mmCIF file of C-alpha atoms and ligand atoms in Angstrom:
data_model
loop_
_atom_site.group_PDB
_atom_site.id
_atom_site.type_symbol
_atom_site.label_atom_id
_atom_site.label_comp_id
_atom_site.label_asym_id
_atom_site.label_seq_id
_atom_site.Cartn_x
_atom_site.Cartn_y
_atom_site.Cartn_z
ATOM 1 C CA MET Q 1 10.836 92.044 -47.321
ATOM 2 C CA VAL Q 2 10.820 95.363 -47.571
ATOM 3 C CA ARG Q 3 12.149 98.315 -49.988
ATOM 4 C CA LEU Q 4 15.726 99.688 -49.015
ATOM 5 C CA ASP Q 5 14.432 103.140 -49.323
ATOM 6 C CA LYS Q 6 11.234 102.785 -47.165
ATOM 7 C CA PHE Q 7 13.541 100.752 -44.647
ATOM 8 C CA LEU Q 8 16.255 103.294 -44.270
ATOM 9 C CA ALA Q 9 13.787 106.140 -44.265
ATOM 10 C CA GLU Q 10 12.291 104.598 -40.960
ATOM 11 C CA GLU Q 11 15.044 103.373 -39.523
ATOM 12 C CA SER Q 12 17.275 106.178 -40.072
ATOM 13 C CA SER Q 13 17.002 110.151 -39.264
ATOM 14 C CA PHE Q 14 17.524 110.570 -43.669
ATOM 15 C CA SER Q 15 14.661 111.399 -45.239
ATOM 16 C CA ARG Q 16 12.833 109.156 -48.031
ATOM 17 C CA SER Q 17 14.457 112.060 -50.727
ATOM 18 C CA ASP Q 18 17.685 111.940 -48.799
ATOM 19 C CA VAL Q 19 17.763 108.400 -48.905
ATOM 20 C CA LYS Q 20 17.142 108.045 -52.782
ATOM 21 C CA LYS Q 21 20.092 111.000 -53.275
ATOM 22 C CA MET Q 22 22.309 109.089 -51.065
ATOM 23 C CA ILE Q 23 21.831 105.644 -52.986
ATOM 24 C CA ARG Q 24 22.259 107.781 -55.936
ATOM 25 C CA ALA Q 25 26.143 108.899 -54.387
ATOM 26 C CA GLY Q 26 26.762 105.178 -53.678
ATOM 27 C CA ARG Q 27 26.529 105.691 -50.136
ATOM 28 C CA ILE Q 28 24.222 103.259 -49.452
ATOM 29 C CA CYS Q 29 25.580 99.506 -49.456
ATOM 30 C CA VAL Q 30 23.774 96.222 -49.269
ATOM 31 C CA ASN Q 31 26.090 93.644 -47.851
ATOM 32 C CA GLY Q 32 29.049 95.757 -49.243
ATOM 33 C CA SER Q 33 27.861 96.438 -52.852
ATOM 34 C CA SER Q 34 26.458 100.169 -53.708
ATOM 35 C CA ASP Q 35 25.252 99.019 -56.890
ATOM 36 C CA VAL Q 36 21.620 99.197 -55.581
ATOM 37 C CA LYS Q 37 17.936 101.000 -56.338
ATOM 38 C CA PRO Q 38 15.888 102.330 -54.117
ATOM 39 C CA ASP Q 39 13.108 100.050 -54.885
ATOM 40 C CA ARG Q 40 15.970 96.933 -53.942
ATOM 41 C CA LYS Q 41 13.615 94.573 -51.486
ATOM 42 C CA ILE Q 42 15.874 93.218 -48.523
ATOM 43 C CA ASP Q 43 15.332 91.355 -45.750
ATOM 44 C CA PRO Q 44 16.462 93.496 -42.538
ATOM 45 C CA GLU Q 45 16.870 90.623 -40.478
ATOM 46 C CA THR Q 46 19.588 89.172 -42.679
ATOM 47 C CA ASP Q 47 20.966 91.543 -45.212
ATOM 48 C CA CYS Q 48 23.269 94.435 -44.071
ATOM 49 C CA VAL Q 49 22.896 98.015 -44.608
ATOM 50 C CA THR Q 50 25.020 100.607 -44.356
ATOM 51 C CA ALA Q 51 24.940 103.989 -45.051
ATOM 52 C CA ASP Q 52 28.389 106.007 -45.048
ATOM 53 C CA GLY Q 53 29.946 102.632 -43.774
ATOM 54 C CA MET Q 54 27.241 102.699 -40.342
ATOM 55 C CA VAL Q 55 25.172 99.951 -40.215
ATOM 56 C CA ILE Q 56 21.232 100.647 -39.920
ATOM 57 C CA ARG Q 57 19.579 98.213 -37.756
ATOM 58 C CA GLN Q 58 16.216 97.402 -37.465
ATOM 59 C CA THR Q 59 15.156 99.098 -34.141
ATOM 60 C CA GLY Q 60 11.680 97.386 -33.922
ATOM 61 C CA ARG Q 61 9.460 98.649 -31.319
ATOM 62 C CA ARG Q 62 11.093 100.278 -28.484
ATOM 63 C CA CYS Q 63 10.084 102.143 -25.426
ATOM 64 C CA LEU Q 64 12.054 103.815 -22.735
ATOM 65 C CA MET Q 65 11.218 104.638 -19.137
ATOM 66 C CA MET Q 66 11.865 108.550 -18.036
ATOM 67 C CA ASN Q 67 11.770 110.121 -14.445
ATOM 68 C CA LYS Q 68 10.838 113.251 -16.306
ATOM 69 C CA CYS Q 69 12.155 116.401 -14.310
ATOM 70 C CA ALA Q 70 10.265 120.001 -14.418
ATOM 71 C CA GLY Q 71 10.801 122.623 -16.900
ATOM 72 C CA VAL Q 72 10.740 120.000 -19.648
ATOM 73 C CA LEU Q 73 7.372 119.629 -22.127
ATOM 74 C CA SER Q 74 5.863 116.396 -22.702
ATOM 75 C CA ALA Q 75 6.428 116.906 -26.599
ATOM 76 C CA THR Q 76 8.365 116.181 -29.346
ATOM 77 C CA GLN Q 77 9.608 119.536 -30.067
ATOM 78 C CA ASP Q 78 8.928 122.936 -29.544
ATOM 79 C CA ALA Q 79 10.481 126.324 -30.621
ATOM 80 C CA ARG Q 80 11.153 127.505 -27.346
ATOM 81 C CA ASP Q 81 11.190 124.839 -24.933
ATOM 82 C CA ARG Q 82 13.335 121.737 -24.102
ATOM 83 C CA THR Q 83 11.110 118.536 -24.812
ATOM 84 C CA VAL Q 84 11.812 115.214 -23.188
ATOM 85 C CA ILE Q 85 13.181 113.972 -26.805
ATOM 86 C CA ASP Q 86 15.427 116.598 -26.698
ATOM 87 C CA LEU Q 87 16.712 114.756 -23.554
ATOM 88 C CA VAL Q 88 17.128 111.470 -24.940
ATOM 89 C CA ASP Q 89 20.589 110.608 -27.467
ATOM 90 C CA VAL Q 90 19.411 107.760 -28.750
ATOM 91 C CA PRO Q 91 20.150 107.022 -32.639
ATOM 92 C CA TYR Q 92 16.540 106.510 -33.109
ATOM 93 C CA ALA Q 93 15.354 109.187 -31.146
ATOM 94 C CA ASP Q 94 13.137 111.231 -33.825
ATOM 95 C CA LYS Q 95 10.910 107.890 -34.030
ATOM 96 C CA LEU Q 96 10.016 108.184 -30.366
ATOM 97 C CA PHE Q 97 6.976 110.461 -28.862
ATOM 98 C CA PRO Q 98 5.873 110.452 -25.410
ATOM 99 C CA ILE Q 99 2.758 108.248 -24.000
ATOM 100 C CA GLY Q 100 0.127 111.025 -23.060
ATOM 101 C CA ARG Q 101 1.264 114.314 -21.201
ATOM 102 C CA LEU Q 102 2.737 115.049 -18.111
ATOM 103 C CA ASP Q 103 2.605 119.029 -17.377
ATOM 104 C CA LYS Q 104 5.810 120.952 -17.780
ATOM 105 C CA ASP Q 105 6.118 121.233 -13.943
ATOM 106 C CA THR Q 106 5.018 117.657 -13.017
ATOM 107 C CA GLU Q 107 7.910 114.980 -12.570
ATOM 108 C CA GLY Q 108 7.957 111.082 -13.160
ATOM 109 C CA LEU Q 109 7.452 108.302 -15.213
ATOM 110 C CA LEU Q 110 6.969 108.864 -18.645
ATOM 111 C CA LEU Q 111 7.196 106.281 -21.729
ATOM 112 C CA LEU Q 112 8.621 107.155 -24.725
ATOM 113 C CA THR Q 113 7.829 104.786 -27.618
ATOM 114 C CA ASN Q 114 7.394 104.483 -31.706
ATOM 115 C CA ASP Q 115 5.171 102.072 -30.928
ATOM 116 C CA GLY Q 116 1.291 103.457 -31.435
ATOM 117 C CA MET Q 117 -0.364 100.488 -30.473
ATOM 118 C CA LEU Q 118 1.954 100.528 -26.971
ATOM 119 C CA SER Q 119 0.760 104.235 -26.496
ATOM 120 C CA HIS Q 120 -3.320 103.157 -27.553
ATOM 121 C CA ASN Q 121 -3.185 100.321 -24.848
ATOM 122 C CA LEU Q 122 -2.213 102.711 -22.115
ATOM 123 C CA LEU Q 123 -3.836 105.815 -22.722
ATOM 124 C CA SER Q 124 -7.545 104.755 -24.466
ATOM 125 C CA PRO Q 125 -10.306 105.154 -21.910
ATOM 126 C CA ALA Q 126 -11.976 101.988 -22.608
ATOM 127 C CA LYS Q 127 -8.523 99.936 -21.365
ATOM 128 C CA HIS Q 128 -8.748 101.354 -17.994
ATOM 129 C CA VAL Q 129 -5.444 101.599 -17.175
ATOM 130 C CA SER Q 130 -4.546 103.450 -14.195
ATOM 131 C CA LYS Q 131 -1.926 106.600 -13.141
ATOM 132 C CA THR Q 132 -0.841 106.987 -9.522
ATOM 133 C CA TYR Q 133 0.467 109.710 -8.436
ATOM 134 C CA PHE Q 134 2.500 111.349 -5.645
ATOM 135 C CA VAL Q 135 1.637 114.378 -4.767
ATOM 136 C CA ILE Q 136 2.014 117.743 -2.178
ATOM 137 C CA ILE Q 137 -0.937 119.805 -1.534
ATOM 138 C CA THR Q 138 -1.372 122.610 0.788
ATOM 139 C CA GLY Q 139 -3.474 121.805 3.971
ATOM 140 C CA GLY Q 140 -3.424 118.583 6.110
ATOM 141 C CA PRO Q 141 -4.842 114.944 6.007
ATOM 142 C CA ASP Q 142 -8.751 115.035 5.645
ATOM 143 C CA GLU Q 143 -11.032 112.172 5.334
ATOM 144 C CA GLN Q 144 -13.426 113.993 3.705
ATOM 145 C CA LEU Q 145 -11.284 114.620 0.971
ATOM 146 C CA GLN Q 146 -10.680 110.963 0.339
ATOM 147 C CA ALA Q 147 -14.336 110.604 0.543
ATOM 148 C CA ARG Q 148 -15.101 112.986 -2.315
ATOM 149 C CA PHE Q 149 -12.232 111.644 -4.497
ATOM 150 C CA ARG Q 150 -14.131 108.545 -3.888
ATOM 151 C CA GLU Q 151 -17.484 109.670 -4.887
ATOM 152 C CA GLY Q 152 -16.306 111.255 -8.276
ATOM 153 C CA LEU Q 153 -15.388 115.110 -8.086
ATOM 154 C CA ASP Q 154 -16.962 117.652 -10.155
ATOM 155 C CA ILE Q 155 -13.993 119.393 -11.700
ATOM 156 C CA GLY Q 156 -15.945 121.458 -14.136
ATOM 157 C CA ASP Q 157 -15.784 119.191 -17.414
ATOM 158 C CA LYS Q 158 -19.452 117.929 -18.696
ATOM 159 C CA LYS Q 159 -19.026 114.849 -16.734
ATOM 160 C CA PRO Q 160 -17.882 114.205 -12.977
ATOM 161 C CA ALA Q 161 -14.168 112.669 -12.919
ATOM 162 C CA LEU Q 162 -14.598 109.148 -12.455
ATOM 163 C CA PRO Q 163 -13.919 107.767 -8.433
ATOM 164 C CA ALA Q 164 -10.252 108.086 -7.325
ATOM 165 C CA LEU Q 165 -8.292 106.332 -4.925
ATOM 166 C CA LEU Q 166 -6.772 109.079 -2.312
ATOM 167 C CA MET Q 167 -4.160 108.198 0.587
ATOM 168 C CA PHE Q 168 -2.497 110.101 2.644
ATOM 169 C CA LEU Q 169 0.902 109.451 3.510
ATOM 170 C CA SER Q 170 3.183 110.963 6.659
ATOM 171 C CA VAL Q 171 6.454 112.606 5.476
ATOM 172 C CA ASP Q 172 8.650 109.762 6.432
ATOM 173 C CA GLY Q 173 6.869 107.566 3.917
ATOM 174 C CA ASP Q 174 4.313 105.683 5.642
ATOM 175 C CA PHE Q 175 0.900 105.336 4.965
ATOM 176 C CA LEU Q 176 -1.891 106.791 7.972
ATOM 177 C CA GLU Q 177 -3.308 103.685 8.234
ATOM 178 C CA GLU Q 178 -6.521 105.195 9.748
ATOM 179 C CA HIS Q 179 -6.447 107.141 5.979
ATOM 180 C CA VAL Q 180 -5.685 103.854 4.154
ATOM 181 C CA ARG Q 181 -8.696 101.908 6.054
ATOM 182 C CA ARG Q 182 -10.705 104.743 4.849
ATOM 183 C CA GLY Q 183 -9.490 105.307 1.288
ATOM 184 C CA GLY Q 184 -10.027 101.666 1.521
ATOM 185 C CA ILE Q 185 -12.768 99.281 0.850
ATOM 186 C CA SER Q 186 -15.153 99.187 3.315
ATOM 187 C CA GLY Q 187 -18.061 98.058 0.533
ATOM 188 C CA GLU Q 188 -20.225 100.596 1.274
ATOM 189 C CA GLU Q 189 -18.481 103.226 -0.435
ATOM 190 C CA THR Q 190 -18.620 104.395 -4.180
ATOM 191 C CA PRO Q 191 -17.274 100.967 -6.154
ATOM 192 C CA LEU Q 192 -13.712 101.881 -7.702
ATOM 193 C CA PRO Q 193 -13.483 102.421 -11.452
ATOM 194 C CA SER Q 194 -12.610 99.157 -13.616
ATOM 195 C CA GLY Q 195 -8.430 98.795 -13.754
ATOM 196 C CA MET Q 196 -7.950 100.764 -10.554
ATOM 197 C CA VAL Q 197 -5.039 99.635 -8.703
ATOM 198 C CA THR Q 198 -5.932 98.604 -4.536
ATOM 199 C CA PRO Q 199 -5.007 100.066 -1.933
ATOM 200 C CA ASP Q 200 -2.040 97.559 -1.491
ATOM 201 C CA GLN Q 201 -0.649 98.131 -4.957
ATOM 202 C CA MET Q 202 -0.440 101.812 -3.986
ATOM 203 C CA LYS Q 203 1.218 101.526 -0.871
ATOM 204 C CA GLU Q 204 4.200 99.361 -2.330
ATOM 205 C CA PHE Q 205 4.045 101.803 -5.417
ATOM 206 C CA CYS Q 206 4.887 104.606 -2.849
ATOM 207 C CA MET Q 207 7.402 102.252 -1.075
ATOM 208 C CA LYS Q 208 9.403 101.565 -3.469
ATOM 209 C CA SER Q 209 9.042 104.486 -6.199
ATOM 210 C CA ILE Q 210 8.930 107.951 -3.646
ATOM 211 C CA ALA Q 211 12.397 109.181 -3.190
ATOM 212 C CA LEU Q 212 13.043 110.881 -0.027
ATOM 213 C CA ALA Q 213 13.863 114.037 -1.796
ATOM 214 C CA ASP Q 214 10.159 113.908 -2.527
ATOM 215 C CA TYR Q 215 8.892 113.777 0.609
ATOM 216 C CA ALA Q 216 11.520 116.653 1.754
ATOM 217 C CA ARG Q 217 9.932 118.894 -0.202
ATOM 218 C CA CYS Q 218 6.416 118.891 2.236
ATOM 219 C CA GLY Q 219 6.616 122.469 3.590
ATOM 220 C CA GLU Q 220 4.855 123.340 6.879
ATOM 221 C CA ASN Q 221 0.742 123.532 6.418
ATOM 222 C CA GLU Q 222 1.178 121.099 3.432
ATOM 223 C CA CYS Q 223 0.793 117.271 3.101
ATOM 224 C CA CYS Q 224 1.806 114.230 1.075
ATOM 225 C CA ALA Q 225 -0.859 111.269 -0.526
ATOM 226 C CA ALA Q 226 -0.989 109.297 -3.384
ATOM 227 C CA VAL Q 227 -3.601 109.249 -5.666
ATOM 228 C CA SER Q 228 -4.627 106.664 -8.370
ATOM 229 C CA VAL Q 229 -7.270 107.648 -11.674
ATOM 230 C CA THR Q 230 -8.260 105.919 -14.474
ATOM 231 C CA GLU Q 231 -8.541 108.349 -16.920
ATOM 232 C CA GLY Q 232 -6.125 111.202 -18.448
ATOM 233 C CA ARG Q 233 -7.872 114.403 -18.358
ATOM 234 C CA PHE Q 234 -6.525 118.130 -18.774
ATOM 235 C CA HIS Q 235 -5.087 119.175 -15.301
ATOM 236 C CA GLN Q 236 -6.629 116.464 -13.980
ATOM 237 C CA ILE Q 237 -5.186 115.774 -10.693
ATOM 238 C CA LYS Q 238 -4.736 119.849 -10.055
ATOM 239 C CA ARG Q 239 -8.110 120.071 -10.631
ATOM 240 C CA MET Q 240 -9.329 117.457 -8.659
ATOM 241 C CA PHE Q 241 -7.642 119.330 -5.752
ATOM 242 C CA ALA Q 242 -8.628 122.426 -6.459
ATOM 243 C CA ALA Q 243 -12.268 121.827 -6.739
ATOM 244 C CA CYS Q 244 -11.594 120.481 -3.262
ATOM 245 C CA GLY Q 245 -9.974 124.105 -2.250
ATOM 246 C CA ARG Q 246 -6.551 122.647 -2.306
ATOM 247 C CA GLU Q 247 -3.433 123.909 -4.279
ATOM 248 C CA VAL Q 248 -1.012 120.922 -5.853
ATOM 249 C CA ARG Q 249 2.482 122.129 -4.646
ATOM 250 C CA PHE Q 250 4.257 119.058 -6.061
ATOM 251 C CA LEU Q 251 3.222 116.418 -8.445
ATOM 252 C CA LYS Q 252 5.174 113.011 -9.752
ATOM 253 C CA ARG Q 253 3.581 110.242 -11.341
ATOM 254 C CA ILE Q 254 5.043 106.908 -9.672
ATOM 255 C CA ALA Q 255 3.187 104.218 -11.883
ATOM 256 C CA MET Q 256 1.230 103.675 -14.762
ATOM 257 C CA GLY Q 257 -0.626 100.668 -14.387
ATOM 258 C CA THR Q 258 0.908 98.369 -12.121
ATOM 259 C CA LEU Q 259 4.441 99.951 -13.989
ATOM 260 C CA MET Q 260 6.421 101.291 -11.636
ATOM 261 C CA LEU Q 261 8.751 104.222 -11.957
ATOM 262 C CA ASP Q 262 12.043 102.789 -11.474
ATOM 263 C CA PRO Q 263 13.627 104.613 -8.250
ATOM 264 C CA GLU Q 264 17.271 104.791 -9.575
ATOM 265 C CA LEU Q 265 16.315 107.002 -12.095
ATOM 266 C CA ASP Q 266 17.487 110.748 -11.045
ATOM 267 C CA PRO Q 267 15.009 113.312 -12.677
ATOM 268 C CA GLY Q 268 15.533 113.910 -16.139
ATOM 269 C CA CYS Q 269 17.182 110.249 -16.692
ATOM 270 C CA TRP Q 270 15.675 107.579 -18.888
ATOM 271 C CA ARG Q 271 16.579 103.856 -19.811
ATOM 272 C CA GLU Q 272 14.845 101.230 -22.100
ATOM 273 C CA LEU Q 273 12.342 98.865 -20.582
ATOM 274 C CA THR Q 274 12.877 95.507 -19.395
ATOM 275 C CA SER Q 275 11.711 92.798 -20.647
ATOM 276 C CA GLU Q 276 9.913 92.188 -17.497
ATOM 277 C CA GLU Q 277 8.239 95.509 -17.496
ATOM 278 C CA TRP Q 278 7.380 94.805 -21.180
ATOM 279 C CA THR Q 279 5.202 92.042 -20.057
ATOM 280 C CA ILE Q 280 3.967 93.827 -17.076
ATOM 281 C CA LEU Q 281 2.199 96.602 -19.405
ATOM 282 C CA GLU Q 282 1.546 94.104 -22.337
ATOM 283 C CA GLY Q 283 0.123 91.471 -19.769
HETATM 284 N N1 URA I 1 -2.713 115.820 -13.489
HETATM 285 C C1 URA I 1 -2.251 117.156 -13.393
HETATM 286 O O1 URA I 1 -2.572 118.155 -12.866
HETATM 287 N N2 URA I 1 -0.919 117.115 -14.120
HETATM 288 C C2 URA I 1 -0.421 116.523 -14.431
HETATM 289 O O2 URA I 1 0.777 116.698 -15.287
HETATM 290 C C3 URA I 1 -0.715 115.000 -14.897
HETATM 291 C C4 URA I 1 -2.033 114.447 -13.932
#
């Protein structure tokens, strides 16, 4: 059981003081009666609450998968720029926030939720959830770069970045097999951090989540790669490549843990997570 004014403030876009005024004005009904007080206890499962005749339902936990487009901010509001929340037109949009940040020019998988615990579980360093990106960088494939990513790069922070998995892709979407082997796991290399995806999983993400249009962005003297990290430092991917003298020309997140971006989502589009995807996130 929950107080009527609290329920309404949480489940609608009205503030608690708006809600009080609306109750006084007879605009709120519980089971058809407007004779209610703000502290009236309701059962959100069984009582029917309306505001100006519109049924207010308990939304519970929500999570949207978005293919973030370039040019919008991963924030809830901004005075100047459009945010990812501005792209969403669900009634509970004002309760959502992005799980982590992608740079304004970065595209790809972004989850929007009202669930603080889900966000914590995906972002906390202690939970070791990998984030996998498709990237187009200046220069060509290079095994030394893979080795440096694998060792853990100094990117100017107090501590070097944790070992990361880097694999090069051909522009038609195939893995460069030689590089898969080297980026992989010969046993003598620095062990990958806990939570890191395997090269086979990375391969699957790349095959299923990268659009041909993404590969088509690769220009002359540039190459395509996939990179997976288990941290979320500021501009981490761009800084890792910059530390190796490379520039990131295009960056798109394709997976968080083993949750893959739905390739059917065009840039800027979103949908609710399926129950299978909830299971992937929560194990
Ligand atoms: N690393 C970056 O450099 N930018 C992002 O948006 C995400 C990871």
